[in-house]
């Protein structure tokens, strides 16, 4: 009975029990409501799009691991998040071949070249989206109306364009709320924005479901609540100030918060753990920088929307934030 | 023609048309000296400094050349004058402040024959900037160069500890990051427009 | 240490050698450059003039001869000779009979990727823009550069209304850019899908420039017409 | 590094035997300034958005390289060590100015497309580097060969980049459409980011090939 | 006219520039002995520190200043050292080649593991977890920190989990000495052939439970050794290498083969009476 | 978690591991039988080994001095049982290291009696005498570190002890020794406090107890001698509340300076069991022979709190209490900081506060290690406010010096909160131990 070989390892011998794969899986659950809403609002095209990006990201991850003689890391679920999020930030009628390319780029350029999970310095999904936006700017700003009556029986013509071929433009352009505001100074009503009764990227329209997903993750201690809080507060405060100064020229803070990709970006993309700073104060600063950039680009920049760029720039700054803002170590006096 | 505001000149040179990420000027130091934050910062400072000097020199030479009617000597005089001025400054700093020399000086010879400097003065002449505009342009370009260099250095320092695959290590990785940074900087497009 | 003292003794000769080598090379270089310049200058000027003429004849179709004007501090139109570089260049184009066909005006502003420089033709008779050409742009190839290539877009400038009010000082309508296909009035520009920003920039540049230039040109019409 | 004797001698190998072609091929391939030495990157990235621009830029650089290498080599005993760099810059700047005017005299369009980068050849590390490292120490003939090799290598590299970028970014090569009209251009390839990505891609390929070769050699050396 | 302007402008400019450079040339001479560079060129550039200097350049400086002789660099081939000596006009100062040597024979074919270690696969890490689980506290843990730390690939782990030093590659840089948490490595001239291959401090046969080649401190080797060559200190024989140690007598009666003779390639030769253990596989895991 | 931290009056960060104390906290302390062979290493404390003063074959009686202190930072060793010295040689210890020690064969019917020595009375003795008495009794910190208590009590020149903190927190899961000691040895504790007060000159005494030991706190509070400046304070349940740095922060709102000791801010922290031992042994001039140990864990049949003679081999202990068939890991100490046992031939020492036995089925081995995803859970856990994420990444790359210079590696006290929280199962604490070891070694080699 007592003649077994014992096992030895270092303390602590207890673990809290939630693994990285568990966290990633839960993020997928939290994303699904908003994704399903996208499918509900935009129909078959959106469904195909989300499936394509997810499959493409997962396949890419798998094959890259194979080629570099590593064990496949698909089982940690992070590639699923990347693929799903990429799909959610694309217009519903985005051609599938481009979406597939986006998934490949996200994982290779955004993740693999840096060394895989945990090493990437940019948000992989946004690297993919930025590439797509630069490569196919027209396709990515061609929007598809929400709640078409026949959306579950037909799909957009663009969806099944042949690879390398130009999509037929069957969408309408510039009618999303942000563009409407930027180019024609028309504001959309807040309830419509919050409930997602508008056109936009597949997964970004329903702010309420996105917030619910975020709250679920925060409650399970799987997401950093400081980053979204900081971004949203900054946008609200900065935009509120501008709006007070000149309410003609500048939109209301609520419009800012609920339009475009801000909610999705703040809750799910800026929070990508890997590419954001790790210290609590650093998170606040990071969020504030992203918030400021979003407002600056949206209001004074050439593009109607800037969440993606703001997050990518935030990612680029985050090593500096981590380096400059270190927690004060116990017993070392005041900061 | 409406003259550009100083603000726009600055934003344009530093963010929208960043010298490194949009104009591809000074790629050699960008690839070479972006490994460590401290050196990157010093290099950025030195480049900005030389840019301001070069812009001043170039403004003067341009006036002179136009006056004597020899604009075709523009390029050769720019490069010769900038090179010697930088060398003079280097000697001067070395004599006056060894500390400053250690921080800045060692980079100066490197910078003398650098695309970013010459590019700056050529653009400045092409755009017909006046003296103050030239200085602002130089400051903006320098700030943009420093920003790009610092961002890259921060990222590369972080990646020193990442499990970067062997084949992408080194220049390939740096170029890819530069590409992604360049994509991100496109967010500034049209700023102030 | 021995090597050091050696260097010291030879220094004056080395200095002289340095001076000679550099000045010598400098002089050779000067000759080479000057010769090249002399040799290529006529051809370059020719090419440039051709390019300018081409641009002007795009915006003033049918133009045969031209004159160059500048605007001085007091908002007067003066004829200038070609070499001068004064701001606000305009070119007056005339047909074979010396009749004023229109004016080519340079204007610039900020587009998507930086400064846009354009040349547009203005017909004081019709009080309309008659042509449009991009001189310099950093707009995205394949996207923003449709402002120079898209025939649909260029179509806007065949006759873009910039008529003046009776006071001859203000414009009746400001030039505005609308979404593609939404053009209803002669003073509206039909934008380019996917390049809203560039097309709006063109609209803004034109609006700004015409607001200032149209009254000016009208004021000096007589000045321009006598040929 | 002693390379094990090869049984099969390829065309390139037989060429490499003669010293003259060896110097030339070194620049073109083995020590390719862009892909192997990674110097003079600014123009490589900046004017490689179409194959035509790339080729023109490459040729202009090669011209300057050739002329300056020749002159530096001729003058190598005249120029004192202390002022050599300044002298080289003078020489290089002269030829660049000449090239600039020549191109302007040929086509205003092309000159516009290449922009300031013709003038920037002056500060291309490649040219100064060759003057300093090779021409100042070698005979005129070898310097000329070296310049031709390096120039060809540089032009080749530029063309590689330009071709990929134009093909994907515009669907054409030398302005001639390659793909059907409905081809969707990858605008990103025309943008600065595309330059970075394409160069990274080519460097990656060179790296991978080099590693594969090394592995093979190591494999051969082992048994 | 153009030519004249050009001549005037460039003439002045180049004159100015030359002037500046001449001044610079006078003011900014770098005063450093050029021989340092030359010597540094001749050194192997490994910066291994085996010479006792923080790198090759400081060593070159020391060489030039005459503080040391080239023989200190154990990495250079003989010709290299000779070249430096000739260049500097000094003697080579040849030192006998030293190599790193392991003092443990307890591979997993003869030594037991008492517990199974889980965690970072490194000897240093394992040694901090209850000693690493090996039955003999003093013995090699076999995770190969020494192998990993060697810049010259001179150490490889054999099938029984013991490091083997390639004497041709070993430069005596001492990295393995520092890396080993059990202090099993030391640097010895290759002429030291009589070698105690054990570090166990326990006395008596009980230790053989843990490792069949351990020294039991029986003292036979010390007794047999001529001229008091070996003394027993802390239950281990210690060879006094200042005496004549070219003798194989002491190893002959060792019952466990803990004291050995090393052949030219540092292969192990055991005494005639030592127990022969020929086991191809791993000894079974022990019980606690 | 982390969200409502500020509501608690406690130190910042920390974790809440499952407690598992209910199985043993109500079981009274029971005497353990004597083992036939007692194994006594001479290094049961932190510091210099004791020097053996007996010889092989000699007969000794319980409580007799076997080894004297080897210096100031050392304590003597007393016979825990009457018997014969069988052998002297190297004996295994929990650290894996073998140290000189004594094998003591106990007489089959050894008496429990310990002869009375020269007692030290709290009323009459001088502080110096008490200090000497504490050393002579062989007392070391029973809270885990086994640091000689008299060394800690010697207040350095120029410092003053204002408050004495009696540490009854016992924040480690599973362990209930201090809990039982507080319930059953209250008188000893209060007597011990008197000795300690006299030595340190402390004007205030706080007995700190975690809220999950309410009954012990009430028991002690009820027994506080009248007019004694002793306060029993109940603290929120949080790991590592018992670490002295955290305890001082919670109780006094001050931080122990980095690299310093509580005495630097006028506090001395002593474990309750140590205090009780002082109170019990000093009046009789005896040495420490046994201590209370919690034996528990899913692999143990008769869980409980036992009074076990020092030197009892682990194998004997486990045979007595009975274990599950498939035992896989045994820890000395708690699950957060305890050490895994490699060899059951080691014995119970003065520092052993618990023996935890886990069968294979209960082990959650952290085999699936992911890369650090920078989730920050470790930062939110670390009570020292270090950045374990960065430290871990640096450690993996071998940048030990950078860790020490820029990221305060040496301030880590290996509490394990970070590794407990890490979803990627990175062996952070092991990395840090390794790096600290390397840094120390390097520093030592430089000087
Ligand atoms: C997280 C996220 C980031 C986005 N970033 C950008 C961006 O940077 N630029 C952009 O044009 N669209 C971006 N989008 C898409 C926009 O949110 C929006 O759908 C698009 O800009 C069209 O809206 P608009 O025309 O009203 O701007 C992003 C979407 C999401 C979900
Ligand atoms: C890489 C890239 C390049 C762009 N280039 C231009 C450009 O040259 N001109 C322009 O007007 N917009 C440009 N845009 C902006 C987008 O196309 C923008 O969303 C569009 O102008 C919105 O117009 P829409 O409402 O017609 O879709 C660019 C965007 C990207 C991502
Ligand atoms: C992470 C950590 C947790 C600790 N937990 C306790 C504890 O629960 N109870 C305790 O008495 N000592 C604990 N200690 C030890 C104390 O810090 C302190 O050393 C001890 O209370 C001093 O008393 P002693 O010397 O009498 O053992 C802990 C130490 C550390 C580093
Ligand atoms: C809260 C949270 C947000 C995430 N957001 C993203 C994201 O925006 N994009 C992405 O590619 N991966 C995201 N991930 C997944 C994962 O962090 C990502 O794949 C890694 O960056 C890959 O190294 C997220 C994970 C979590 C837990
Ligand atoms: S010799 Fe030392 S470092 Fe090498 S494997 Fe053995 S224990 Fe590890
Ligand atoms: S003979 Fe062998 S076992 Fe005996 S003391 Fe010598 S080495 Fe040890
Ligand atoms: S083990 Fe060290 S780093 Fe980890 S939480 Fe504890 S003190 Fe902090
Ligand atoms: S808890 Fe683990 S995964 Fe999270 S940041 Fe810390 S070390 Fe990294
Ligand atoms: S080519 Fe070297 S910096 Fe531009």
Short mmCIF file of C-alpha atoms in Angstrom, two decimals, chain F residues 128 151-161 263-264:
data_model
loop_
_atom_site.label_atom_id
_atom_site.label_comp_id
_atom_site.label_asym_id
_atom_site.label_seq_id
_atom_site.Cartn_x
_atom_site.Cartn_y
_atom_site.Cartn_z
CA UNK F 128 17.68 37.92 27.95
CA UNK F 151 16.35 35.21 16.42
CA UNK F 152 13.12 36.80 15.35
CA UNK F 153 12.46 38.05 18.87
CA UNK F 154 15.80 39.74 19.23
CA UNK F 155 14.79 43.26 18.36
CA UNK F 156 17.59 44.91 16.38
CA UNK F 157 19.34 47.94 17.74
CA UNK F 158 17.37 51.12 17.05
CA UNK F 159 14.05 49.36 16.34
CA UNK F 160 11.11 49.10 18.67
CA UNK F 161 8.37 46.55 18.76
CA UNK F 263 9.93 44.82 12.80
CA UNK F 264 10.89 47.61 10.42
#
